[in-house]
Coordinates of C-alpha atoms in Angstrom, one line a residue:
X22 CA 0.0 0.0 0.0
X23 CA 1.3 3.5 -0.9
X24 CA 0.0 7.0 -0.4
X25 CA -1.6 7.4 -3.9
X26 CA -3.5 4.1 -3.7
X27 CA -4.8 4.9 -0.2
X28 CA -5.9 8.4 -1.4
X29 CA -7.6 7.0 -4.6
X30 CA -9.6 4.5 -2.5
X31 CA -10.7 7.3 -0.2
X32 CA -11.7 9.6 -3.0
X33 CA -13.8 6.8 -4.7
X34 CA -15.5 5.7 -1.6
X35 CA -16.3 9.1 -0.2
X36 CA -17.2 10.6 -3.5
X37 CA -19.4 7.7 -4.4
X38 CA -21.0 7.8 -0.9
X39 CA -22.1 11.4 -1.4
X40 CA -23.6 10.8 -4.8
X41 CA -25.3 7.5 -4.0
X42 CA -26.0 7.1 -0.2
X43 CA -26.3 10.8 0.6
X44 CA -28.9 11.3 -2.1
X45 CA -30.6 8.1 -1.1
X46 CA -31.1 9.4 2.4
X47 CA -32.3 12.8 1.1
X48 CA -34.9 11.0 -1.1
X49 CA -36.0 8.7 1.7
X50 CA -36.5 11.4 4.2
X51 CA -37.8 14.0 1.8
X52 CA -37.0 17.7 1.4
X53 CA -39.1 20.6 0.4
X54 CA -37.1 23.3 -1.5
X55 CA -40.1 25.6 -1.3
X56 CA -40.5 25.4 2.5
X57 CA -39.7 28.4 4.6
X58 CA -36.7 27.4 6.7
X59 CA -36.2 28.4 10.4
X60 CA -33.5 30.8 9.3
X61 CA -36.3 32.9 7.8
X62 CA -39.2 31.9 10.0
X63 CA -37.4 32.6 13.3
X64 CA -34.9 35.2 12.0
X65 CA -33.6 37.2 15.0
X66 CA -30.3 38.6 13.8
X67 CA -28.4 36.7 16.5
X68 CA -28.7 32.9 16.1
X69 CA -31.3 32.6 13.3
X70 CA -29.6 34.2 10.3
X71 CA -30.0 33.0 6.7
X72 CA -26.7 32.4 4.9
X73 CA -25.5 31.2 1.5
X74 CA -24.6 27.5 1.2
X75 CA -20.9 28.1 1.0
X76 CA -21.0 30.3 4.2
X77 CA -22.9 27.7 6.2
X78 CA -20.7 24.9 4.8
X79 CA -17.7 26.9 5.9
X80 CA -19.2 27.3 9.4
X81 CA -20.1 23.6 9.6
X82 CA -16.8 22.3 8.3
X83 CA -14.6 24.6 10.3
X84 CA -16.6 23.9 13.5
X85 CA -16.6 20.1 13.2
X86 CA -13.0 19.7 11.9
X87 CA -10.6 21.3 14.3
X88 CA -7.7 19.1 15.3
X89 CA -9.8 16.0 15.9
X90 CA -9.5 14.3 12.4
X91 CA -5.7 14.8 12.6
X92 CA -5.1 13.7 16.2
X93 CA -7.4 10.7 16.2
X94 CA -6.0 8.7 13.2
X95 CA -2.4 9.4 14.2
X96 CA -3.0 8.1 17.8
X97 CA -5.0 5.1 16.6
X98 CA -2.2 4.1 14.1
X99 CA -0.7 1.9 16.8
X100 CA -3.2 -0.7 15.7
X101 CA -2.0 -0.5 12.0
X102 CA -3.2 1.4 9.0
X103 CA -5.9 -1.1 7.9
X104 CA -8.2 -0.8 11.0
X105 CA -7.9 3.0 10.9
X106 CA -8.7 3.3 7.2
X107 CA -11.7 0.9 7.4
X108 CA -13.2 2.7 10.4
X109 CA -12.7 6.2 8.8
X110 CA -14.3 5.2 5.6
X111 CA -17.1 2.9 7.0
X112 CA -17.7 5.1 10.0
X113 CA -17.6 8.3 8.0
X114 CA -20.1 7.2 5.4
X115 CA -22.6 5.1 7.4
X116 CA -22.2 6.5 10.9
X117 CA -20.9 10.1 11.1
X118 CA -22.3 11.6 7.9
X119 CA -25.7 9.9 8.6
X120 CA -25.7 11.3 12.1
X121 CA -24.8 14.8 11.0
X122 CA -27.4 14.8 8.2
X123 CA -30.2 13.4 10.4
X124 CA -29.4 15.9 13.2
X125 CA -29.6 18.8 10.9
X126 CA -32.7 17.4 9.1
X127 CA -34.6 16.9 12.4
X128 CA -33.6 20.4 13.6
X129 CA -34.7 22.2 10.4
X130 CA -38.0 20.3 10.5
X131 CA -38.5 21.5 14.1
X132 CA -37.9 25.2 13.8
X133 CA -34.1 25.0 14.1
X134 CA -34.3 23.6 17.6
X135 CA -31.5 21.5 19.1
X136 CA -31.3 17.8 19.7
X137 CA -32.5 18.6 23.2
X138 CA -35.8 19.9 22.0
X139 CA -36.1 17.0 19.6
X140 CA -35.8 14.7 22.6
X141 CA -38.4 16.7 24.5
X142 CA -40.9 16.5 21.6
X143 CA -40.5 12.9 20.6
X144 CA -39.1 11.2 23.8
X145 CA -40.2 13.3 26.8
X146 CA -39.3 16.3 29.0
X147 CA -37.3 14.3 31.5
X148 CA -35.2 12.9 28.6
X149 CA -34.6 16.4 27.3
X150 CA -33.5 17.7 30.7
X151 CA -31.0 14.9 31.2
X152 CA -29.7 15.3 27.7
X153 CA -29.1 19.0 28.1
X154 CA -27.3 18.4 31.4
X155 CA -25.1 15.9 29.6
X156 CA -24.4 18.4 26.8
X157 CA -23.6 21.1 29.2
X158 CA -21.1 18.9 31.1
X159 CA -19.6 17.7 27.8
X160 CA -19.2 21.3 26.5
X161 CA -17.4 22.3 29.6
X162 CA -15.0 19.4 29.1
X163 CA -14.4 20.4 25.4
X164 CA -13.9 24.1 26.1
X165 CA -11.5 23.3 28.9
X166 CA -9.5 20.9 26.8
X167 CA -9.4 23.0 23.6
X168 CA -8.7 26.2 25.4
X169 CA -5.6 24.7 27.0
X170 CA -4.5 23.2 23.6
X171 CA -4.9 26.6 21.9
X172 CA -3.1 28.4 24.7
X173 CA -0.2 26.0 24.3
X174 CA -0.1 26.5 20.6
X175 CA 0.0 30.3 21.0
X176 CA 2.6 30.1 23.8
X177 CA 5.5 32.2 22.6
X178 CA 8.1 30.8 24.9
X179 CA 9.7 27.4 25.4
X180 CA 11.9 26.2 28.3
X181 CA 14.5 23.5 27.8
X182 CA 15.8 21.0 30.3
X183 CA 18.4 23.5 31.5
X184 CA 15.8 26.1 32.3
X185 CA 16.7 28.4 29.4
X186 CA 13.7 30.3 28.0
X187 CA 13.6 30.9 24.2
X188 CA 11.0 32.4 21.9
X189 CA 9.1 30.2 19.6
X190 CA 8.6 32.1 16.3
X191 CA 6.1 29.5 14.8
X192 CA 3.8 29.8 17.8
X193 CA 4.0 33.6 17.7
X194 CA 3.1 33.7 14.0
X195 CA 0.1 31.4 14.6
X196 CA -1.1 33.7 17.4
X197 CA -0.8 36.8 15.3
X198 CA -2.6 35.3 12.3
X199 CA -5.4 33.9 14.5
X200 CA -6.1 37.3 16.1
X201 CA -6.1 38.9 12.6
X202 CA -8.6 36.3 11.5
X203 CA -10.9 37.5 14.2
X204 CA -10.6 41.1 13.2
X205 CA -11.0 40.4 9.5
X206 CA -14.0 38.2 10.2
X207 CA -15.9 41.1 11.8
X208 CA -15.1 43.2 8.7
X209 CA -16.2 40.4 6.4
X210 CA -19.4 39.9 8.4
X211 CA -20.4 43.5 7.6
X212 CA -19.5 43.0 4.0
X213 CA -21.5 39.8 3.7
X214 CA -24.6 41.3 5.4
X215 CA -24.7 44.8 4.0
X216 CA -22.8 45.0 0.7
X217 CA -24.8 42.2 -1.0
X218 CA -22.0 41.3 -3.3
X219 CA -21.8 38.3 -5.7
X220 CA -20.7 35.2 -3.8
X221 CA -17.6 34.9 -6.0
X222 CA -16.6 38.5 -5.1
X223 CA -17.1 37.6 -1.4
X224 CA -14.9 34.5 -2.0
X225 CA -12.2 36.7 -3.5
X226 CA -12.3 39.1 -0.6
X227 CA -12.1 36.2 1.9
X228 CA -9.1 34.7 0.2
X229 CA -7.3 38.1 0.0
X230 CA -7.9 38.6 3.7
X231 CA -6.7 35.1 4.4
X232 CA -3.4 35.7 2.6
X233 CA -2.9 39.0 4.2
X234 CA -3.4 37.6 7.7
X235 CA -0.9 34.8 7.0
X236 CA 1.7 37.1 5.6
X237 CA 1.5 39.6 8.5
X238 CA 1.5 36.7 11.0
X239 CA 4.7 35.2 9.6
X240 CA 6.4 38.6 9.8
X241 CA 5.0 39.9 13.0
X242 CA 4.8 37.2 15.7
X243 CA 3.3 37.9 19.1
X244 CA 5.1 36.5 22.1
X245 CA 3.0 36.0 25.2
X246 CA 3.0 33.3 27.9
X247 CA 0.6 30.3 28.1
X248 CA -1.1 31.8 31.2
X249 CA -1.7 35.1 29.5
X250 CA -3.2 33.3 26.5
X251 CA -5.6 31.4 28.7
X252 CA -7.1 34.7 29.9
X253 CA -7.2 36.2 26.4
X254 CA -8.8 33.1 24.9
X255 CA -11.6 33.0 27.5
X256 CA -12.3 36.7 27.1
X257 CA -12.6 36.1 23.3
X258 CA -14.9 33.1 23.9
X259 CA -17.1 35.2 26.2
X260 CA -17.5 37.8 23.4
X261 CA -18.0 35.3 20.6
X262 CA -20.7 33.4 22.5
X263 CA -23.1 36.4 22.7
X264 CA -22.2 38.2 19.4
X265 CA -24.6 37.8 16.5
X266 CA -23.5 34.9 14.3
X267 CA -23.4 37.1 11.2
X268 CA -20.9 39.4 12.8
X269 CA -18.3 36.9 13.9
X270 CA -19.2 33.2 13.8
X271 CA -20.3 32.9 10.1
X272 CA -17.5 35.0 8.5
X273 CA -14.7 33.7 10.8
X274 CA -15.7 30.1 9.9
X275 CA -16.0 31.1 6.3
X276 CA -12.4 32.4 6.3
X277 CA -11.0 29.4 8.2
X278 CA -12.8 26.9 5.9
X279 CA -10.7 28.2 2.9
X280 CA -7.6 27.8 5.0
X281 CA -8.5 24.2 5.7
X282 CA -9.5 23.5 2.1
X283 CA -6.2 24.9 0.9
X284 CA -4.4 22.7 3.4
X285 CA -6.3 19.6 2.2
X286 CA -5.7 20.4 -1.5
X287 CA -2.0 21.0 -0.8
X288 CA -1.8 17.7 1.1
X289 CA -3.5 15.8 -1.7
X290 CA -1.2 17.3 -4.4
X291 CA 1.8 16.5 -2.2
X292 CA 0.7 12.9 -1.8
X293 CA 0.1 12.4 -5.6
X294 CA 3.5 14.0 -6.4
X295 CA 5.6 12.3 -3.8
X296 CA 3.6 9.0 -3.5
X297 CA 4.9 8.3 0.1
X298 CA 5.5 4.7 1.1
X299 CA 3.4 3.3 3.9
X300 CA 5.8 2.3 6.6
X301 CA 3.1 1.1 9.0
X302 CA 2.1 -2.5 9.4
X303 CA -1.4 -3.2 8.1
X304 CA -2.4 -4.6 11.5
X305 CA -0.3 -4.9 14.7
X306 CA -2.4 -6.5 17.4
X307 CA -5.8 -6.3 19.2
X308 CA -3.9 -5.1 22.3
X309 CA -1.1 -2.6 22.3
X310 CA 0.5 -1.2 25.5
X311 CA -2.6 -2.1 27.5
X312 CA -5.0 -0.5 25.0
X313 CA -7.5 -2.7 23.3
X314 CA -8.7 -2.2 19.7
X315 CA -12.2 -2.4 21.0
X316 CA -13.3 0.1 22.2
X317 CA -10.1 2.3 22.0
X318 CA -10.0 2.6 18.2
X319 CA -13.6 3.7 17.9
X320 CA -13.2 6.2 20.8
X321 CA -9.9 7.6 19.6
X322 CA -11.0 8.2 16.0
X323 CA -14.1 10.3 16.6
X324 CA -13.9 13.3 14.2
X325 CA -13.3 11.7 10.8
X326 CA -15.6 8.8 11.5
X327 CA -18.4 9.7 13.9
X328 CA -18.5 12.4 16.5
X329 CA -21.3 13.4 18.8
X330 CA -20.1 17.0 18.9
X331 CA -21.1 17.3 15.2
X332 CA -24.8 16.7 16.1
X333 CA -24.6 19.8 18.3
X334 CA -23.2 21.9 15.5
X335 CA -25.7 20.5 13.0
X336 CA -28.7 21.2 15.2
X337 CA -27.4 24.0 17.4
X338 CA -26.0 26.6 15.0
X339 CA -25.9 25.5 11.3
X340 CA -29.6 24.5 11.1
X341 CA -30.5 28.0 12.1
X342 CA -28.6 29.4 9.0
X343 CA -30.0 27.1 6.3
X344 CA -31.7 29.2 3.5
X345 CA -33.2 26.2 1.6
X346 CA -33.8 22.6 2.7
X347 CA -31.9 21.3 -0.3
X348 CA -28.7 22.8 1.2
X349 CA -28.8 20.4 4.1
X350 CA -27.1 17.5 2.2
X351 CA -23.9 19.3 1.1
X352 CA -23.6 21.2 4.4
X353 CA -24.0 18.2 6.7
X354 CA -23.3 15.0 4.8
X355 CA -20.8 16.7 2.5
X356 CA -18.9 18.4 5.3
X357 CA -18.5 15.1 7.2
X358 CA -17.1 13.3 4.2
X359 CA -14.6 16.1 3.7
X360 CA -13.5 15.6 7.3
X361 CA -13.1 11.9 6.6
X362 CA -10.8 12.8 3.8
X363 CA -8.7 14.9 6.2
X364 CA -8.5 11.8 8.5
X365 CA -7.2 9.7 5.6
X366 CA -4.6 12.3 4.9
X367 CA -3.5 12.2 8.5
X368 CA -3.2 8.5 8.3
X369 CA -1.0 8.7 5.2
X370 CA 1.1 11.3 7.0
X371 CA 1.9 9.2 10.0
X372 CA 2.4 6.1 7.8
X373 CA 5.0 8.0 5.7
X374 CA 7.5 8.0 8.7
X375 CA 9.7 5.0 9.4
X376 CA 9.7 3.8 13.1
X377 CA 11.3 6.5 15.2
X378 CA 11.8 8.9 12.3
X379 CA 9.3 11.5 13.4
X380 CA 10.7 11.7 16.9
X381 CA 14.2 12.0 15.5
X382 CA 13.1 15.1 13.6
X383 CA 11.6 16.6 16.8
X384 CA 8.0 16.0 15.7
X385 CA 6.4 14.9 19.0
X386 CA 2.8 16.0 18.8
X387 CA 0.1 14.8 16.4
X388 CA -0.2 18.3 14.6
X389 CA 3.6 18.4 14.3
X390 CA 3.8 14.9 12.8
X391 CA 1.0 15.9 10.4
X392 CA 2.6 19.2 9.4
X393 CA 6.1 17.6 9.1
X394 CA 4.7 14.9 6.7
X395 CA 2.8 17.4 4.5
X396 CA 5.9 19.6 4.4
X397 CA 8.0 16.6 3.3
X398 CA 5.4 15.8 0.6
X399 CA 5.4 19.4 -0.8
X400 CA 9.1 19.7 -1.0
X401 CA 8.7 17.5 -4.1
X402 CA 7.1 20.4 -5.9
X403 CA 9.7 22.9 -4.7
X404 CA 8.1 24.5 -1.7
X405 CA 10.4 25.2 1.3
X406 CA 9.9 22.8 4.2
X407 CA 9.9 25.5 7.0
X408 CA 7.2 27.6 5.3
X409 CA 4.9 24.7 4.7
X410 CA 5.5 23.3 8.2
X411 CA 4.5 26.7 9.8
X412 CA 1.4 27.2 7.5
X413 CA 0.1 23.7 8.3
X414 CA 0.5 24.3 12.1
X415 CA -1.2 27.6 11.6
X416 CA -4.2 25.9 9.9
X417 CA -4.6 23.3 12.6
X418 CA -4.4 25.9 15.4
X419 CA -7.0 28.1 13.6
X420 CA -9.5 25.3 13.5
X421 CA -9.0 24.3 17.1
X422 CA -9.9 27.9 18.0
X423 CA -12.9 27.7 15.7
X424 CA -14.3 24.6 17.3
X425 CA -13.6 26.2 20.7
X426 CA -16.0 29.1 20.4
X427 CA -18.6 27.0 18.5
X428 CA -18.9 24.5 21.4
X429 CA -18.9 27.3 24.0
X430 CA -21.9 28.8 22.3
X431 CA -23.6 25.4 22.2
X432 CA -22.8 25.0 25.9
X433 CA -24.5 28.3 26.6
X434 CA -27.6 27.3 24.6
X435 CA -27.8 23.9 26.3
X436 CA -27.7 25.6 29.8
X437 CA -30.4 28.1 28.7
X438 CA -32.7 25.4 27.2
X439 CA -32.4 23.3 30.4
X440 CA -34.7 25.8 32.1
X441 CA -37.1 26.2 29.2
X442 CA -39.8 24.0 27.8
X443 CA -41.7 24.2 24.5
X444 CA -44.7 25.7 26.4
X445 CA -42.7 28.1 28.5
X446 CA -44.1 31.7 28.4
X447 CA -40.8 33.6 28.1
X448 CA -42.6 36.9 28.5
X449 CA -43.8 36.0 32.0
X450 CA -41.0 34.0 33.5
X451 CA -40.2 34.3 37.3
X452 CA -37.0 36.3 38.2
X453 CA -34.9 33.2 38.9
X454 CA -35.7 31.6 35.5
X455 CA -35.0 34.9 33.8
X456 CA -31.5 35.0 35.3
X457 CA -30.8 31.3 34.5
X458 CA -31.9 31.7 30.9
X459 CA -30.0 35.0 30.4
X460 CA -27.4 34.4 27.7
X461 CA -24.8 36.4 29.6
X462 CA -25.3 34.5 32.9
X463 CA -25.3 31.2 31.1
X464 CA -22.1 32.1 29.2
X465 CA -20.2 33.3 32.2
X466 CA -21.1 30.3 34.4
X467 CA -20.1 27.9 31.6
X468 CA -16.8 29.6 30.9
X469 CA -15.9 30.0 34.6
X470 CA -16.2 26.2 35.2
X471 CA -14.3 25.5 32.0
X472 CA -11.5 27.9 32.9
X473 CA -11.1 26.2 36.3
X474 CA -11.0 22.8 34.6
X475 CA -8.6 24.0 31.9
X476 CA -6.0 24.6 34.6
X477 CA -5.9 20.8 35.1
X478 CA -4.5 20.6 31.6
X479 CA -5.8 19.0 28.4
X480 CA -3.7 15.8 28.8
X481 CA -5.8 15.0 31.9
X482 CA -9.1 15.8 30.2
X483 CA -8.6 14.3 26.8
X484 CA -9.2 10.6 27.5
X485 CA -12.6 11.3 29.0
X486 CA -13.5 13.7 26.2
X487 CA -13.2 10.9 23.7
X488 CA -15.6 8.6 25.5
X489 CA -18.1 11.4 26.3
X490 CA -18.1 12.6 22.7
X491 CA -19.0 9.2 21.3
X492 CA -21.7 8.7 23.9
X493 CA -23.1 12.0 22.7
X494 CA -23.3 10.4 19.2
X495 CA -25.4 7.6 20.7
X496 CA -27.9 10.0 22.2
X497 CA -28.1 12.0 18.9
X498 CA -28.7 8.8 16.9
X499 CA -31.4 7.7 19.3
X500 CA -33.1 11.0 19.2
X501 CA -33.0 11.1 15.4
X502 CA -34.2 7.5 15.0
X503 CA -37.2 8.3 17.3
X504 CA -38.0 11.5 15.3
X505 CA -37.9 9.6 12.0
X506 CA -40.2 6.9 13.4
X507 CA -42.7 9.2 15.0
X508 CA -42.9 11.3 11.7
X509 CA -43.3 8.1 9.6
X510 CA -40.0 8.3 7.9
X511 CA -37.4 5.6 7.2
X512 CA -34.9 5.5 10.1
X513 CA -33.6 1.9 10.0
X514 CA -30.2 3.1 8.7
X515 CA -29.6 4.7 12.1
X516 CA -30.1 1.5 14.1
X517 CA -26.8 -0.3 13.5
X518 CA -24.7 2.8 14.2
X519 CA -26.7 3.5 17.3
X520 CA -26.4 0.1 18.9
X521 CA -22.8 -0.3 17.9
X522 CA -21.8 3.0 19.4
X523 CA -23.7 2.1 22.6
X524 CA -21.4 -1.0 23.0
X525 CA -18.4 1.1 22.3
X526 CA -19.1 4.0 24.6
X527 CA -20.6 2.2 27.6
X528 CA -17.5 -0.1 27.5
X529 CA -15.1 2.8 27.2
X530 CA -16.6 4.8 30.0
X531 CA -16.8 1.9 32.3
X532 CA -13.1 1.1 31.7
X533 CA -12.3 4.8 32.3
X534 CA -14.2 4.9 35.6
X535 CA -12.4 1.7 36.8
X536 CA -9.0 3.1 35.8
X537 CA -9.7 6.5 37.5
X538 CA -11.0 4.7 40.6
X539 CA -7.9 2.6 40.8
X540 CA -5.7 5.7 40.4
X541 CA -7.5 7.4 43.3
X542 CA -6.8 4.5 45.6
X543 CA -3.1 4.8 44.9
X544 CA -2.5 8.5 44.5
X545 CA -5.2 9.9 46.7
X546 CA -7.5 12.8 45.9
X547 CA -5.6 14.1 42.9
X548 CA -7.6 17.1 41.4
X549 CA -7.3 15.9 37.8
X550 CA -8.4 12.3 38.5
X551 CA -11.1 13.4 40.9
X552 CA -12.7 15.8 38.5
X553 CA -12.5 13.3 35.7
X554 CA -14.1 10.6 37.8
X555 CA -17.0 12.8 38.8
X556 CA -17.6 13.8 35.2
X557 CA -17.2 10.2 34.0
X558 CA -19.8 8.8 36.4
X559 CA -22.3 11.7 35.7
X560 CA -21.9 11.3 32.0
X561 CA -22.3 7.6 32.0
X562 CA -25.4 7.7 34.2
X563 CA -27.1 10.5 32.2
X564 CA -26.2 8.8 29.0
X565 CA -27.6 5.4 30.0
X566 CA -30.9 6.9 31.3
X567 CA -31.5 9.0 28.1
X568 CA -30.6 6.0 25.9
X569 CA -33.0 3.7 27.7
X570 CA -35.8 6.3 27.4
X571 CA -35.1 6.7 23.7
X572 CA -34.9 3.0 22.9
X573 CA -38.2 2.4 24.7
X574 CA -39.9 5.1 22.5
X575 CA -38.2 3.5 19.4
X576 CA -39.9 0.1 20.1
X577 CA -43.3 1.3 21.3
X578 CA -46.2 1.1 19.0
X579 CA -46.4 4.0 16.5
X580 CA -49.4 6.3 16.7
X581 CA -50.9 8.1 13.7
X582 CA -49.7 11.5 14.7
X583 CA -47.7 13.1 11.9
X584 CA -45.2 15.9 13.0
X585 CA -43.0 18.1 10.9

């Protein structure tokens, strides 16, 4: 197996899946191009804002991608390239893309409401409350982990074993460019909203802004400490969570999507030009260093195959921006397949290194391994290694920041929705409920808890994040399956992914709880392990209860009520 053959297989499978299976789902479920979407019906200028397909695709793709489809396949490569490739392609086509499409479809058919409201309508109010509590805890975990990752990426200083502090130019450049992206996004947001230019003109402006930000960032790096960046990042998230989506979220993701697409195109060109050899074994073992292929492979590779977080983006923000129901297929199913392609590129990247070669080159983290491999590929077309290496690191960091403020907004919405029911009279709420559902209060509370947890460090949080993320996919699949059944639509294609991911996540979380419990008995009340254990137990209990309620609804006799 070589890089070109692996890439051709992925292109054929993913491209064929979109044209065949994606359209099959669209025809089975049915869309109405003439229907008034929630973006128009509920337009409020903050969350419900109609946007062109390419803009919403940019938001969806940039939000769901992040560093996940790069980190996961590289970490899971310990089991060999074949299990990774099979799970990315099979999981991406039949699990992840189906979940993303179903979540967006259910949301658009229910006034752009989140999966939480879908559960309330079709499963029950108790199920919705428990699901929203699960989502809120999950979002706190993600914000804490990603904030620490981004702060580390922006950290302008490094300390060696001797205690000598040096500046890290690459990190400083990434920080400058990321800040410029934010400022340019605000300007682009006003252009998109008020100038009413042709979409190709908007694309040209976005690309010009992108190039300018990269050029300035490479020449004007910012050097600040990790601690300082922690504070700045959380201040930014606070602002981003309450700012109208047209003013920051939409245009920022639009800009970043081009950066990621350029990165993917460059990587594909590099692979076809250099045709890297696969230095990984096809399969190593079912058990490697105490980690078992089941369930570890399926928890480690989330983004790129199936990720519960995607359902929150599909139903929490993107569904509120869809202008026409026919746009749902490319925005949801298409964006997921694009992410699967990125996961395959990550697999080819790590496979291109011989055993110990990446470490010998100083490439120790997953993004560094990915960037180093792509830089190696593109030297075949004459591009300088250092420039490509910096640009790829920049792209990965930009998308980690993108996912960060998207999930923070979703966390805020989940907290607010916990205290609201479909029949709540928002004009006559009691004072306590008014405070709890206030977007500023919900945002600040969510971010304060995430900030405290971020101090523990992403390395402590990351293992639990993977299991919680996949359990979230179970709950999304259950909710969508019940919605499809209750509205007399075909939903059998969700059943195998749903039950398989139940087995994966309940096994993984149970193993995590046992491991953390054992650690506490030996190390005592360590802050990191204690917090993780509390979150793990709560997430498992909430997940099991919601899943049981959903499955009961799935198997009960269908009534004649037709909704949506």
